[in-house]
Tab-separated table of C-alpha atoms in Angstrom:
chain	number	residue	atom	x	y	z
A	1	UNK	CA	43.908	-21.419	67.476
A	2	UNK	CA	40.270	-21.401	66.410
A	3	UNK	CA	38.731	-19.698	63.534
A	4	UNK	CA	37.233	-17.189	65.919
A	5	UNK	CA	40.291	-16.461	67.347
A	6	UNK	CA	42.002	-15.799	63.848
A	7	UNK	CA	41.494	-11.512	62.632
A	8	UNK	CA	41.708	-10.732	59.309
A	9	UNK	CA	45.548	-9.839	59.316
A	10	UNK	CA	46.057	-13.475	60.605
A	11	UNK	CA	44.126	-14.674	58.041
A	12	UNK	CA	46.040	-12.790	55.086
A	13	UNK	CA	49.471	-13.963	56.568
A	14	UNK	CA	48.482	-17.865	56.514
A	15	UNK	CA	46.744	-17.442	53.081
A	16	UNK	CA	49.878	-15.334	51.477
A	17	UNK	CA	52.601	-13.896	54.086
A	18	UNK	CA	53.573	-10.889	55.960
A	19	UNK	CA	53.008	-9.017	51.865
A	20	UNK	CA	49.337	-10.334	52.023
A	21	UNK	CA	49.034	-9.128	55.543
A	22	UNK	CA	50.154	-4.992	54.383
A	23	UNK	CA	48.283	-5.421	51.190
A	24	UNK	CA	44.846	-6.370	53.395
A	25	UNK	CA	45.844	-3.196	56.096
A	26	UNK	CA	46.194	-0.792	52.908
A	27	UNK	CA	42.940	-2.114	51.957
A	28	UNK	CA	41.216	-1.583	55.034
A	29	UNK	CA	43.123	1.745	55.712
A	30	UNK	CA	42.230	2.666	52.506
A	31	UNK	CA	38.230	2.136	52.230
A	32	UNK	CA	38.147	3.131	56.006
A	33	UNK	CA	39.825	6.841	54.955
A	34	UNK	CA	42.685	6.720	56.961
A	35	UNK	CA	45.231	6.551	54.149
A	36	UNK	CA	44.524	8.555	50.900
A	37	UNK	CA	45.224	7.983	47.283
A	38	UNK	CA	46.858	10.635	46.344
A	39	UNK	CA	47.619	9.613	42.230
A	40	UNK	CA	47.863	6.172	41.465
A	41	UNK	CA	50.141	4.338	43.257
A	42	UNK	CA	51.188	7.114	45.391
A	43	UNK	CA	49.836	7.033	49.387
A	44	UNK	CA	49.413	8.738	52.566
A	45	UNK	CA	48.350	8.396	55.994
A	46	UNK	CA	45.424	11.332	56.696
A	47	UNK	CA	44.539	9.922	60.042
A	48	UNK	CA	46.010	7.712	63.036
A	49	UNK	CA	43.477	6.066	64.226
A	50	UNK	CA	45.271	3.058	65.187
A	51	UNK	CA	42.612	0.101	65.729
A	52	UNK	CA	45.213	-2.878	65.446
A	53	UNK	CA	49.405	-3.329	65.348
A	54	UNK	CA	48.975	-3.912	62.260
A	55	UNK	CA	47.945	-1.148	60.583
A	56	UNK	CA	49.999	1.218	63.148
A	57	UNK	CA	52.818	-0.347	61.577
A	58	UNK	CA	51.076	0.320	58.470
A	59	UNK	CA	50.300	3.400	58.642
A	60	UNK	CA	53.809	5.068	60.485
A	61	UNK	CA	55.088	3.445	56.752
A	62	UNK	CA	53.378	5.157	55.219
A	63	UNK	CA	53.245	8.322	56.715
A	64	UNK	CA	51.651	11.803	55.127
A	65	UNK	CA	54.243	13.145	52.521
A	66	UNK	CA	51.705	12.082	50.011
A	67	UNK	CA	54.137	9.971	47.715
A	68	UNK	CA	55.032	6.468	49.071
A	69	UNK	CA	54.428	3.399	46.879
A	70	UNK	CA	53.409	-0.417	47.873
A	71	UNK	CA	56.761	-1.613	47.553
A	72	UNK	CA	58.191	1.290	49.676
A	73	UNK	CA	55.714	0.253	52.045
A	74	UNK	CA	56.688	-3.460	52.703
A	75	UNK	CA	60.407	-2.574	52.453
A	76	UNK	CA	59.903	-0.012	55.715
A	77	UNK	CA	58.435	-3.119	57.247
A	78	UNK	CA	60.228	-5.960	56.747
A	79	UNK	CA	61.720	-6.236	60.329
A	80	UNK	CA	59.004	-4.255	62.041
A	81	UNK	CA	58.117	-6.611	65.091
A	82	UNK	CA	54.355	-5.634	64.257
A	83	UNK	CA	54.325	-7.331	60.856
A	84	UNK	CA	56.418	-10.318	61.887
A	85	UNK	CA	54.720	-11.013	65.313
A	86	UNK	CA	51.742	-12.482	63.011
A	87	UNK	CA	53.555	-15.306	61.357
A	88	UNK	CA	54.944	-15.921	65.303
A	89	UNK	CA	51.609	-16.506	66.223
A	90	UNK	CA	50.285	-19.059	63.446
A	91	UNK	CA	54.110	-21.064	63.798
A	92	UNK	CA	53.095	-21.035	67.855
A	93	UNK	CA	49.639	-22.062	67.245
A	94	UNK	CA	50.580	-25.058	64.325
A	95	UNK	CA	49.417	-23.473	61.711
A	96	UNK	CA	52.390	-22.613	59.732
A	97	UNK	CA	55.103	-25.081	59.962
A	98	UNK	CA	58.794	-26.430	59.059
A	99	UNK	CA	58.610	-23.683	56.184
A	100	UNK	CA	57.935	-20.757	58.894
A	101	UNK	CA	61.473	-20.199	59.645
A	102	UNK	CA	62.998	-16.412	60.640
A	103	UNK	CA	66.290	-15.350	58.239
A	104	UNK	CA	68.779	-13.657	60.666
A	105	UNK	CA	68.329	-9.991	60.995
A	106	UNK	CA	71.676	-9.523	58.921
A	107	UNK	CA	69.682	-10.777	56.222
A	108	UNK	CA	66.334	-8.408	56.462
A	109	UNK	CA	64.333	-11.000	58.520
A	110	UNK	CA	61.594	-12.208	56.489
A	111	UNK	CA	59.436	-15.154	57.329
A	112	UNK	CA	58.913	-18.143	54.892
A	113	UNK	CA	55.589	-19.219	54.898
A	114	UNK	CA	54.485	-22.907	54.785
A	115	UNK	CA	51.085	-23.708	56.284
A	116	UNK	CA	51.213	-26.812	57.822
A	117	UNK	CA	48.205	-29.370	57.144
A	118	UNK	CA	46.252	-27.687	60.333
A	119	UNK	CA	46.814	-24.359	58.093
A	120	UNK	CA	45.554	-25.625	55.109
A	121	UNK	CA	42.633	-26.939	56.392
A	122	UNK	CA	41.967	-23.915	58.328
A	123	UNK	CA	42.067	-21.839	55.117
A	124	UNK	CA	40.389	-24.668	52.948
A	125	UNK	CA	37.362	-23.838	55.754
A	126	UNK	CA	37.499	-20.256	55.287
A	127	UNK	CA	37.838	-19.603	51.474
A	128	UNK	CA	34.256	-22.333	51.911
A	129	UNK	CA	32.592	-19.587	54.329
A	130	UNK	CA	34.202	-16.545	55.033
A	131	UNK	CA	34.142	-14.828	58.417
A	132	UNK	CA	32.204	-12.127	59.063
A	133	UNK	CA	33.956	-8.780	57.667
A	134	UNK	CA	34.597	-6.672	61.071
A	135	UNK	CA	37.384	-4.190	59.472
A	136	UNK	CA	35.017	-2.003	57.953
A	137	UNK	CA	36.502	-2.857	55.030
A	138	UNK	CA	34.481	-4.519	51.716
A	139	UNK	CA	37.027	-5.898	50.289
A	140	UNK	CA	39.578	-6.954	53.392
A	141	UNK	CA	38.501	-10.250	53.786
A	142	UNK	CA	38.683	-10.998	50.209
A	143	UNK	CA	42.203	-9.843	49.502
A	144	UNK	CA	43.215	-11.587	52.347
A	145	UNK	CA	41.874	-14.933	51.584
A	146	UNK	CA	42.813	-14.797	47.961
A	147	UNK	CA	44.760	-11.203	47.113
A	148	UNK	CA	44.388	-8.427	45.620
A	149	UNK	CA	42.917	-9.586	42.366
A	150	UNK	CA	39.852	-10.858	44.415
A	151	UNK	CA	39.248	-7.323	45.912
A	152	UNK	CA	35.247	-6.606	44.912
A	153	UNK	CA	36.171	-2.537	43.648
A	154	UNK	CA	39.030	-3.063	41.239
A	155	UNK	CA	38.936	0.319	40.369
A	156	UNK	CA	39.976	1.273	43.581
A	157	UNK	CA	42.360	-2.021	44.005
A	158	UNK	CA	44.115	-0.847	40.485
A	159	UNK	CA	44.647	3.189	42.426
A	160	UNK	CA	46.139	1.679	45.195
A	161	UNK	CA	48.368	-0.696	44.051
A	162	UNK	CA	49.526	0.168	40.468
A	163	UNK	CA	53.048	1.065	39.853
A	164	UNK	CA	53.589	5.064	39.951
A	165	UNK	CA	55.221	6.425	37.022
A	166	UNK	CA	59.028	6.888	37.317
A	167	UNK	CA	60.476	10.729	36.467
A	168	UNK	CA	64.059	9.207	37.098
A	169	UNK	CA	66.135	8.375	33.751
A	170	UNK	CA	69.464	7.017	34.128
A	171	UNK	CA	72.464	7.998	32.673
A	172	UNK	CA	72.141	5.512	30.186
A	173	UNK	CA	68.475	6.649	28.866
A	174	UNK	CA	66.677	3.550	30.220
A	175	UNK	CA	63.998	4.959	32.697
A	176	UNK	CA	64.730	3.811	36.165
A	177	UNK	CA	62.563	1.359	38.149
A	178	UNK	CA	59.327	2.812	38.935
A	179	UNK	CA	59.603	2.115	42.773
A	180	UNK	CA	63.040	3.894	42.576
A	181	UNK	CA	61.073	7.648	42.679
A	182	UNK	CA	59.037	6.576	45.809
A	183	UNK	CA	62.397	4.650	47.583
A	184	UNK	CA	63.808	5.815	50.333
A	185	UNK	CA	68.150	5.965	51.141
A	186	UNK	CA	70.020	2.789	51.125
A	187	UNK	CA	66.746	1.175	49.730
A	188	UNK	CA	66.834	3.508	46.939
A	189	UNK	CA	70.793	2.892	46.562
A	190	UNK	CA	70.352	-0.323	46.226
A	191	UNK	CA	67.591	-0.463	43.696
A	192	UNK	CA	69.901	1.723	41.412
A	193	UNK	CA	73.014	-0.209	41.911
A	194	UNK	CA	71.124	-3.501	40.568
A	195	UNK	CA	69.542	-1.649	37.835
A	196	UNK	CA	73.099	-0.514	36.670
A	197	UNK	CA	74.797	-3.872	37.367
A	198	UNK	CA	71.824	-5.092	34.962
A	199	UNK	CA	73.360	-2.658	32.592
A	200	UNK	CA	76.247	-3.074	32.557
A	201	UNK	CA	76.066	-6.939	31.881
A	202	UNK	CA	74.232	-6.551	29.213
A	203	UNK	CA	76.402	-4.167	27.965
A	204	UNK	CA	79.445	-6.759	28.337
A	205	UNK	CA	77.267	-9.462	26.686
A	206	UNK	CA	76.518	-7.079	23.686
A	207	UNK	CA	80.276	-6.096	23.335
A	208	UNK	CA	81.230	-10.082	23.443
A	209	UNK	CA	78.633	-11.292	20.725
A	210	UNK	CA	81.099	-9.979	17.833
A	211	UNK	CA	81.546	-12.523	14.913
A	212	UNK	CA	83.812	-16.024	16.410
């Protein structure tokens, strides 16, 4: 696979993983005005214009209530065959190697990404002169290539991605995870069931430290 033949979602997934790869689409969906900021941290999908399977996938996570977060974005799509169909194609073209294995779907199938030495020379030539942006996106190419931090409007990079604010307190009084307002079903049952497992440890640990 030759640089030409490598789009800007490739790109993101052998410079950071299938995470890089739906940061860069919420980027591009973003500055292109397909998705909306609707308060920080909070998204939703205003058009579906689909122009790549990426950011179909992308966008059908996010969808237009108006209130889902980054992280409830990558947990819709951590087995959606759109997402993980891009690490296929770098492990088939020997760019991402012995690292680039799939977990079994009983375990939420997520790639692990290790470049082989073909991949990091690829992205040692890229990151020395980037391709051409063809997204319509300013700041795809950069995020891809080196993340978010690198995106040229951080204002906008700080609306998209920033935590939203939590209105959920547990029981306890300790707010609940941010991410835990914007989760969705077992995702969100999970999240709480760690955060009061957390608790409760802590709670046990407190109630051991009396005097020896």
């Amino acid at each position: 696979m030759s640089v030409d033949e490598l789009d800007v979602y490739a790109i993101a997934c052998l410079a950071g993983g299938t995470s890089r790869v739906v940061d860069t689409a919420l980027v591009v969906l973003v500055e292109t005005g397909r998705v909306r900021v609707t308060a920080p941290g909070e998204l939703a999908a205003v058009s579906l214009e689909r122009r790549h399977p990426v950011e179909a996938a992308v966008l059908d996570a996010v969808g237009p209530a108006g209130h889902r977060s980054v992280e409830t974005v990558r947990w819709r799509l951590t087995t959606d065959e759109r997402i993980l169909d891009v690490p296929r194609r770098l492990r088939d073209a020997g760019l991402l190697g012995a690292g680039g294995t799939l977990v079994p779907a009983a375990r939420r199938s997520r790639w692990r990404l290790s470049p082989t030495y073909a991949g990091r020379h690829l992205l040692h030539g890229l990151r020395d002169a980037p391709p051409p942006e063809t997204s319509g996106s300013a700041g795809a190419m950069a995020v891809a290539l080196d993340g978010r931090e690198a995106m040229p409007d951080q204002e906008l990079c700080r609306a998209i991605f920033e935590q939203p604010r939590t209105r959920i307190t547990l029981a306890s009084g300790v707010p609940a995870p941010r991410a835990l307002d914007h989760a969705e079903g077992l995702h969100a049952a999970r999240m709480a069931r760690t955060q009061l497992e957390a608790q409760i440890a802590r709670h046990a640990g407190y109630a051991g430290a009396g005097p020896p």
